[in-house]
PDB file of C-alpha atoms in Angstrom:
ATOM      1  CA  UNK A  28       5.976 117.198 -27.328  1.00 50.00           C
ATOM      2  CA  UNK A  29       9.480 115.477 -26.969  1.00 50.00           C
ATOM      3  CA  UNK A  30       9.178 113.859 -30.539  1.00 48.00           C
ATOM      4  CA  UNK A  31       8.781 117.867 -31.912  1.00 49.00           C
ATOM      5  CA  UNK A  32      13.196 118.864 -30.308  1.00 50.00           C
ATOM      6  CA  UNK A  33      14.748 117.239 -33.373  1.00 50.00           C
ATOM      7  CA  UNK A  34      12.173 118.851 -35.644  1.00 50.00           C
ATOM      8  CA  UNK A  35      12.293 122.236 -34.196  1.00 49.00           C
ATOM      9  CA  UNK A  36      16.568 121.908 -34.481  1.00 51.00           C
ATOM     10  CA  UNK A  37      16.545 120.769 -37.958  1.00 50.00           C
ATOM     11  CA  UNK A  38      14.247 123.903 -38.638  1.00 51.00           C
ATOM     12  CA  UNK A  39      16.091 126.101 -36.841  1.00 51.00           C
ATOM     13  CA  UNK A  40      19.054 125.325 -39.127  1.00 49.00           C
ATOM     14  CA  UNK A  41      16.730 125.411 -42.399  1.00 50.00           C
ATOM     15  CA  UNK A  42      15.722 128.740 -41.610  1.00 50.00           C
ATOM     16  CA  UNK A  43      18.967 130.078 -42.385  1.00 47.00           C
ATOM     17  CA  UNK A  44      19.744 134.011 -44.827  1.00 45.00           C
ATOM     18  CA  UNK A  45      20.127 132.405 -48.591  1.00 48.00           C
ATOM     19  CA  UNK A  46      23.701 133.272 -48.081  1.00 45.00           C
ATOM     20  CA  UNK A  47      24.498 130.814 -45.762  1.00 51.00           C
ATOM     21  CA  UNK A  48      21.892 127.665 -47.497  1.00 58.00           C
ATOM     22  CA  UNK A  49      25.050 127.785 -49.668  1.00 64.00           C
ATOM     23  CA  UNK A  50      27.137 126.733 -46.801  1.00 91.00           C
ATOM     24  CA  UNK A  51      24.299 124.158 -46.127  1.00 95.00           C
ATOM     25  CA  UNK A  52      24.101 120.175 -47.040  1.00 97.00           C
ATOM     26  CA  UNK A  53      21.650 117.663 -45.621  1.00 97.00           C
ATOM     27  CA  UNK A  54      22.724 113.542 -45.223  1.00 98.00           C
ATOM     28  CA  UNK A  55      19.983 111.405 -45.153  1.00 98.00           C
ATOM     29  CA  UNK A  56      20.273 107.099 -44.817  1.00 98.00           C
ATOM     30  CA  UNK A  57      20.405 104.326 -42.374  1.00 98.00           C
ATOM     31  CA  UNK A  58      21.268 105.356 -38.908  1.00 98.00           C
ATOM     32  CA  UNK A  59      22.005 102.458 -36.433  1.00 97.00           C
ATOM     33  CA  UNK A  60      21.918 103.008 -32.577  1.00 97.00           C
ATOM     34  CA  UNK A  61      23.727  99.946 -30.657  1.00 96.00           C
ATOM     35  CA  UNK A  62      24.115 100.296 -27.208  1.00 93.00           C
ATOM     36  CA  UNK A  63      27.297  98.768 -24.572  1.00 86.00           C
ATOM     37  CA  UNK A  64      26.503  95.384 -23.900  1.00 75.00           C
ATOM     38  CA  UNK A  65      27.558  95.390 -20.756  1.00 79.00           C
ATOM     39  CA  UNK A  66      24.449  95.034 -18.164  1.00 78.00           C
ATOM     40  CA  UNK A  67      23.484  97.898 -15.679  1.00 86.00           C
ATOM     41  CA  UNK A  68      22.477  96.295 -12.541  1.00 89.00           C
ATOM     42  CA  UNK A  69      19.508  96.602 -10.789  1.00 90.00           C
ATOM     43  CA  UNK A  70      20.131  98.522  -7.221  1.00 91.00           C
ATOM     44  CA  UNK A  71      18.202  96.782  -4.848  1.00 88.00           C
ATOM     45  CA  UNK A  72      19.006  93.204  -6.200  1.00 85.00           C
ATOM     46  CA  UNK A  73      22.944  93.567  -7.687  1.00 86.00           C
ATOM     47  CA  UNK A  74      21.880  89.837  -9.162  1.00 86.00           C
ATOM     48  CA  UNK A  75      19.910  90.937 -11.563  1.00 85.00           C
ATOM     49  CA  UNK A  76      20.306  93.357 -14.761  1.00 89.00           C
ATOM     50  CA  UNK A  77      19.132  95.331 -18.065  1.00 89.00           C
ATOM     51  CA  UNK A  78      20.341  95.428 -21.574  1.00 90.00           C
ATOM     52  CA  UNK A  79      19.190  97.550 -24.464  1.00 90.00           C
ATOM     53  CA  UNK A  80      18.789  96.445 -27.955  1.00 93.00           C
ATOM     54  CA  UNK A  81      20.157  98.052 -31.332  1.00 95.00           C
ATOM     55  CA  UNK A  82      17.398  99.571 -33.350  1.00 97.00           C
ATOM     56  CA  UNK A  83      18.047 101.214 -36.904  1.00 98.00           C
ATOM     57  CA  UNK A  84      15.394 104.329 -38.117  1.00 97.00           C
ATOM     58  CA  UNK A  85      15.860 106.924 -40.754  1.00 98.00           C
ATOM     59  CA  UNK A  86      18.881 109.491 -39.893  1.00 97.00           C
ATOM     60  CA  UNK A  87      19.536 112.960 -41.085  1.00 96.00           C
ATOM     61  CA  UNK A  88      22.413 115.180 -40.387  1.00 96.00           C
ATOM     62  CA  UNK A  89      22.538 118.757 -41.164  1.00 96.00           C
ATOM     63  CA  UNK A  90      25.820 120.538 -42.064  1.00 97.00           C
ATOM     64  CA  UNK A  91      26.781 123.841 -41.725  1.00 97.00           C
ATOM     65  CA  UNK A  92      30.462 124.771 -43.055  1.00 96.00           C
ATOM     66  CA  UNK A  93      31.740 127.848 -41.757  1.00 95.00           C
ATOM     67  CA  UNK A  94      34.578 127.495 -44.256  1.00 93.00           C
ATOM     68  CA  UNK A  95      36.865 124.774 -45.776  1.00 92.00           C
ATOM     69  CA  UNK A  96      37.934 122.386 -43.354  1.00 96.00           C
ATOM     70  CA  UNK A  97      35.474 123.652 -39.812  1.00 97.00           C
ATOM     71  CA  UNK A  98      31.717 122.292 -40.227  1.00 97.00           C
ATOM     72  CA  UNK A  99      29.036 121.917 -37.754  1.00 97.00           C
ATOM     73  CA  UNK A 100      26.547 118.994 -38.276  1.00 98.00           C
ATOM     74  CA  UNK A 101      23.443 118.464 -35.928  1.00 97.00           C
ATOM     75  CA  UNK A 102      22.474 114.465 -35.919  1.00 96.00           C
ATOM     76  CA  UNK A 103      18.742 113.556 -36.051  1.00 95.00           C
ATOM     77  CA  UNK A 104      16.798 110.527 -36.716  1.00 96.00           C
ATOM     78  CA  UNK A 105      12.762 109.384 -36.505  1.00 96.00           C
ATOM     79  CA  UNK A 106      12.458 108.138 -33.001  1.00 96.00           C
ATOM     80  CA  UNK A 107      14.344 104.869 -32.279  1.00 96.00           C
ATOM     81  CA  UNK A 108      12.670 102.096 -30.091  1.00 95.00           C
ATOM     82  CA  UNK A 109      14.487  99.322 -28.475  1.00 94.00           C
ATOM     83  CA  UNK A 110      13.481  96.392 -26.119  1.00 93.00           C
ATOM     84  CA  UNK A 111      15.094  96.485 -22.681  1.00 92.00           C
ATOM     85  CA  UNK A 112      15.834  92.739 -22.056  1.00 90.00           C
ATOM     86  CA  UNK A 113      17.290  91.227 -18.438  1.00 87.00           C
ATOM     87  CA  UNK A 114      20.353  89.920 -17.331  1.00 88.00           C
ATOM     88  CA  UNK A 115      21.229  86.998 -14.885  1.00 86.00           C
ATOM     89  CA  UNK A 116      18.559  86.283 -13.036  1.00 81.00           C
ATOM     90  CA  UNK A 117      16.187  88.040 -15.522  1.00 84.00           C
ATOM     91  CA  UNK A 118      17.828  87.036 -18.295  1.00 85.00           C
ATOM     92  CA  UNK A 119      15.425  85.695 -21.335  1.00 83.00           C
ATOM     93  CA  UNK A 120      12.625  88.341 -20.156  1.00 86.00           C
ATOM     94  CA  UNK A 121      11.824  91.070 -21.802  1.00 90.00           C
ATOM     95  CA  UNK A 122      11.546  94.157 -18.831  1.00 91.00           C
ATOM     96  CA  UNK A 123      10.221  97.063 -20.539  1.00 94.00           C
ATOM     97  CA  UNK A 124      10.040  98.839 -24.154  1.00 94.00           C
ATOM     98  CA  UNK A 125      11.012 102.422 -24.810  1.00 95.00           C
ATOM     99  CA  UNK A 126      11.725 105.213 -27.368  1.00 96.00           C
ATOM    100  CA  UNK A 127      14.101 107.811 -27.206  1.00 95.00           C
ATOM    101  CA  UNK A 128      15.305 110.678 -29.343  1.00 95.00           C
ATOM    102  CA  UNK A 129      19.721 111.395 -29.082  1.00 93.00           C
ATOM    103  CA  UNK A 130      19.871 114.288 -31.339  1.00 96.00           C
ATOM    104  CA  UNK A 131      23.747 115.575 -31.078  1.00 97.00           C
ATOM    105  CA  UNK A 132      25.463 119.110 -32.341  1.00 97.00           C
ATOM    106  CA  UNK A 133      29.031 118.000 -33.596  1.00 98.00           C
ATOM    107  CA  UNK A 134      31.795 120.035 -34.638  1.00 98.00           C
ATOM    108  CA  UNK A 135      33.585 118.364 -37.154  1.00 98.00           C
ATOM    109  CA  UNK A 136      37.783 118.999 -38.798  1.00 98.00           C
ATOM    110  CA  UNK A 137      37.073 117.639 -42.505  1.00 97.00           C
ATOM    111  CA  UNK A 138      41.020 117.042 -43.883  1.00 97.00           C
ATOM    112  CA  UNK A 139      42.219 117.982 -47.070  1.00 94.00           C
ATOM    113  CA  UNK A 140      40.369 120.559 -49.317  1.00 90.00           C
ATOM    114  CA  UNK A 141      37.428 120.643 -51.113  1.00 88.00           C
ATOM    115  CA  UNK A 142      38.752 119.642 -54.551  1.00 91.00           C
ATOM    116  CA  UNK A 143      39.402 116.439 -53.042  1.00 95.00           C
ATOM    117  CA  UNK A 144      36.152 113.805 -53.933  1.00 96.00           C
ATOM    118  CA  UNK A 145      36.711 111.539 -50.835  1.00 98.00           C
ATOM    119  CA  UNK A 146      37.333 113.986 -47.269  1.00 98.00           C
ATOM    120  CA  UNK A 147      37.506 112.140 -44.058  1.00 98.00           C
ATOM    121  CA  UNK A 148      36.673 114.288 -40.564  1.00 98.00           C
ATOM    122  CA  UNK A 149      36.919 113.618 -37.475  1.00 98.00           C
ATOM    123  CA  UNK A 150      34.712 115.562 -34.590  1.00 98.00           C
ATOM    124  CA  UNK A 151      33.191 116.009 -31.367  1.00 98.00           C
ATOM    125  CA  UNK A 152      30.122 117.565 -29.359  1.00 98.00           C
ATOM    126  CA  UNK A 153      27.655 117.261 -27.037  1.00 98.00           C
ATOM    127  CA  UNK A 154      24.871 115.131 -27.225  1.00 97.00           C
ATOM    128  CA  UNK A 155      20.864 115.508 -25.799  1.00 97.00           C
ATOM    129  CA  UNK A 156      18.936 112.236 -25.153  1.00 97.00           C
ATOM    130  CA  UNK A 157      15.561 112.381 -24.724  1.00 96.00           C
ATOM    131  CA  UNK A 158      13.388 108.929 -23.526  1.00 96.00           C
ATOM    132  CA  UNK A 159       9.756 108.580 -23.901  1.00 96.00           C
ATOM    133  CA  UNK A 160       7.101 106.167 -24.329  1.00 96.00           C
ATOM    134  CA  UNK A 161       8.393 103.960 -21.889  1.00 95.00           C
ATOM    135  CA  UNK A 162       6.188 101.042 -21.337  1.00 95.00           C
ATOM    136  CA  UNK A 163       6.392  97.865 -18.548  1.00 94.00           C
ATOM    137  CA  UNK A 164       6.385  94.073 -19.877  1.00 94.00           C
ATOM    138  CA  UNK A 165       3.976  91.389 -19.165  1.00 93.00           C
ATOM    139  CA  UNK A 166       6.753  89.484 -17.280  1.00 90.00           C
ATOM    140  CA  UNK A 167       8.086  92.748 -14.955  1.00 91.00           C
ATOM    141  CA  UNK A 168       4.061  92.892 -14.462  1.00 94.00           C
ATOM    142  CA  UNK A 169       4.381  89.746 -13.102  1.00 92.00           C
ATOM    143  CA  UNK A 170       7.333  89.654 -11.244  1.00 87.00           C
ATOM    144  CA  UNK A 171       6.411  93.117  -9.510  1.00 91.00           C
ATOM    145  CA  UNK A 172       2.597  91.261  -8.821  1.00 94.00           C
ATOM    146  CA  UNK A 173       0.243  93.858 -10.372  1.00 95.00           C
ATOM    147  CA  UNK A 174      -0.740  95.593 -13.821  1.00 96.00           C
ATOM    148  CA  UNK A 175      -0.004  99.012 -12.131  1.00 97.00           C
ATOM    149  CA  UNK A 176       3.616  99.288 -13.418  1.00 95.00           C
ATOM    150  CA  UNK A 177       5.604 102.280 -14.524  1.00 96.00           C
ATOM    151  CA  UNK A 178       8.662 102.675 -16.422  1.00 95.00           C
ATOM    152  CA  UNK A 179      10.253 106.140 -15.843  1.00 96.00           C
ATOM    153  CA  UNK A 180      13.849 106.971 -17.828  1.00 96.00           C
ATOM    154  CA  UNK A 181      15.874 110.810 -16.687  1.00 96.00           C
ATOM    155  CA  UNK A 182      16.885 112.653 -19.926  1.00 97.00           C
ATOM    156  CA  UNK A 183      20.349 112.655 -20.340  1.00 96.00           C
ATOM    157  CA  UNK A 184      23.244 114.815 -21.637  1.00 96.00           C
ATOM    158  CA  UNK A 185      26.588 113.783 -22.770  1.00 96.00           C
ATOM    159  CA  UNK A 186      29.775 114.349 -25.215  1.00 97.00           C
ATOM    160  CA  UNK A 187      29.872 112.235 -28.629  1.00 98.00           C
ATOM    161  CA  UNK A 188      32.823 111.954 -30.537  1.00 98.00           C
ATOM    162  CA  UNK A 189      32.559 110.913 -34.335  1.00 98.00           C
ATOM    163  CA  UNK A 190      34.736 109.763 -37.332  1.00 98.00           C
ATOM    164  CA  UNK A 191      33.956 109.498 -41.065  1.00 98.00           C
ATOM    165  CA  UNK A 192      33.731 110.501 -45.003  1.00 98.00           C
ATOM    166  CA  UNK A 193      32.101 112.186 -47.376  1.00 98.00           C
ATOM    167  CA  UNK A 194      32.523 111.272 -51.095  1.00 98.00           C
ATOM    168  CA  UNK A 195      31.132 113.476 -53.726  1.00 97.00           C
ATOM    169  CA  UNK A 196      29.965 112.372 -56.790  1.00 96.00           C
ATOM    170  CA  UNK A 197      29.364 115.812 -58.595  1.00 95.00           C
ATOM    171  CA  UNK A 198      29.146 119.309 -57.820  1.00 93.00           C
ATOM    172  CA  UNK A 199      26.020 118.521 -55.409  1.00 95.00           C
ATOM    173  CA  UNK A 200      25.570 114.477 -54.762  1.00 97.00           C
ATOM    174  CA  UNK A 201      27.700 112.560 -52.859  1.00 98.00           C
ATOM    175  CA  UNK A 202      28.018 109.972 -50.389  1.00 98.00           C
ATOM    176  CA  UNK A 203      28.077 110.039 -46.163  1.00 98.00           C
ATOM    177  CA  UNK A 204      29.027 107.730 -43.645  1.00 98.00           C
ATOM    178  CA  UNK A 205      30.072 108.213 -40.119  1.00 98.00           C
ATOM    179  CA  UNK A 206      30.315 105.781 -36.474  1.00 98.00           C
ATOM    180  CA  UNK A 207      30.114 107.424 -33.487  1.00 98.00           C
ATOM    181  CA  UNK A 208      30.724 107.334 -29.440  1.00 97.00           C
ATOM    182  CA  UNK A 209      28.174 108.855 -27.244  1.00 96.00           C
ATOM    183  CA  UNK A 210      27.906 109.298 -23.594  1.00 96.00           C
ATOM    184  CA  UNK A 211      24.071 108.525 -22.595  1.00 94.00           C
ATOM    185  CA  UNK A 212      23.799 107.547 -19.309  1.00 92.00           C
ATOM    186  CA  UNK A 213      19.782 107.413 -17.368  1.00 93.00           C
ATOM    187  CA  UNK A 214      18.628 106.635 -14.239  1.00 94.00           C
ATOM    188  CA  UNK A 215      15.762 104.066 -14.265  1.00 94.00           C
ATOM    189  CA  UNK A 216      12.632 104.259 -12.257  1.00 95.00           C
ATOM    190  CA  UNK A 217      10.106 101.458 -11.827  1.00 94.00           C
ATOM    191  CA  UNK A 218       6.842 102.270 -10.209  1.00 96.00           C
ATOM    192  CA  UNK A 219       4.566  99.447  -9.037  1.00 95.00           C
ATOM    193  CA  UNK A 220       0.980 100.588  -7.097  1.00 96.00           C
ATOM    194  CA  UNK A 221       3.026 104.334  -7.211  1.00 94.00           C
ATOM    195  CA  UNK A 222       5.813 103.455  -4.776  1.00 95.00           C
ATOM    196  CA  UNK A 223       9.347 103.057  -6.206  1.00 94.00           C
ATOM    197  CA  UNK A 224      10.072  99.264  -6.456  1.00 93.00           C
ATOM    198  CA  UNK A 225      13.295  99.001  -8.557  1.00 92.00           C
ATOM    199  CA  UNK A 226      15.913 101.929  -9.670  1.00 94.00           C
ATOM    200  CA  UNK A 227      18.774 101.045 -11.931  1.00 93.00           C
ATOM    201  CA  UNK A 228      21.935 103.367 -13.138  1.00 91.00           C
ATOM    202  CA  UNK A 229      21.689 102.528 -16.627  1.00 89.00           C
ATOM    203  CA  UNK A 230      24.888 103.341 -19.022  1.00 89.00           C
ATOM    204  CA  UNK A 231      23.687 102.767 -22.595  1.00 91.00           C
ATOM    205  CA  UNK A 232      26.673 104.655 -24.384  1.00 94.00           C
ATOM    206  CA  UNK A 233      26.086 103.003 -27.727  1.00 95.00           C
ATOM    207  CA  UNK A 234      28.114 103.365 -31.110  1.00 97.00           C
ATOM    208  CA  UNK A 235      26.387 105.205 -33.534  1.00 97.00           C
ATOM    209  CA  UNK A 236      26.566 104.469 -37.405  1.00 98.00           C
ATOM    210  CA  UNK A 237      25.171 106.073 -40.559  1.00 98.00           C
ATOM    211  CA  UNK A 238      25.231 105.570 -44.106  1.00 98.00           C
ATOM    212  CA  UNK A 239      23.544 107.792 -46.656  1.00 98.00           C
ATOM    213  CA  UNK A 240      23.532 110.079 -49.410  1.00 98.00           C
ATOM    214  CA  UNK A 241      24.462 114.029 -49.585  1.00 98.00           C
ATOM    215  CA  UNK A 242      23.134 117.025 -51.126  1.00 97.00           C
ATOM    216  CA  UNK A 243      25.181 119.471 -51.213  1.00 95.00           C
ATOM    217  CA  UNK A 244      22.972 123.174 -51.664  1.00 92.00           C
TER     218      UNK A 244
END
């Protein structure tokens, strides 16, 4: 159910009066999700700690321009998966694998006009974060003492802020590339036999990057 938000946003937009589809272009490329790398410590045992890898899927961005320079753009992307490894004294184990979905609604101030090829923006928003799939390692199975292990990971909300370009090519094609900062911040929940066994406070707040191609409607 989760993986159906971003599709059920980007179709919301789609949906749009033929009037506004003129208003309308879609970005589509590489999307790259890195999170801090800074470790979030494990509560009951400060010692030890988790750390998120950087996972790249496909990205699209929807933009809606209300006129020349104000544009709103929502930020999707195919599910992006990442290995949770540990830190100090869990460090070289992998803990856990999940997927989560970030999509983010940005309001973006695009400089100069539109008979300019190459338009930098700048922008900022709020941002959804969704986690699913979660799934416990061989090694926390064996640290915790028992295949009965669950990951658990809150949703979270947050604000993004977001730099970048657009270059058009022609009348309709162009080029799209962006980095952003966004807040995601999750408590973590492992469950060993059913009873809580280790909680964590876990601030991911990666930098975002795209690069793709526009069509312009």
């Amino acid at each position: 159910m989760k993986t159906k938000l971003s599709i059920a946003l980007l179709t919301s937009l789609l949906a749009l009066s033929p009037v506004a589809n003129a208003n309308l272009s879609v970005n589509v490329g590489a999307i790259n999700v890195n999170p801090d790398n800074d470790s979030s410590k494990i509560n009951e045992a400060p010692t030890l700690g988790l750390r998120g890898d950087d996972n790249t899927q496909v990205g699209i961005t929807i933009d809606y321009a209300f006129n020349d320079n104000w544009v709103l753009e929502l930020v999707a992307a195919t599910p992006f998966s990442h290995d949770v490894q540990g830190t100090g004294g869990l460090a070289g184990n992998k803990i856990a694998y999940i997927k989560q979905l970030p999509p983010s609604l940005i309001a973006q101030y695009h400089f100069l006009d539109s008979t300019y090829k190459f338009r930098p923006f700048v922008g900022v928003g709020i941002n959804y974060t969704t986690f699913f799939d979660e799934q416990a390692s061989a090694a926390l199975k064996a640290t915790l003492g028992t295949n009965d292990v669950e990951v658990k990971l809150d949703d979270s909300f947050g604000f993004a802020a977001q730099a970048g370009f657009n270059y058009m090519m022609n009348e309709n094609w162009g080029l799209h590339g962006m980095v952003a900062l966004i807040d995601i911040d999750t408590d973590a929940t492992v469950y060993a036999d059913g009873a809580k066994a280790l909680t964590s406070t876990v601030e991911i707040d990666p930098v975002v990057t795209m690069l793709g191609v526009k069509y312009k409607f």
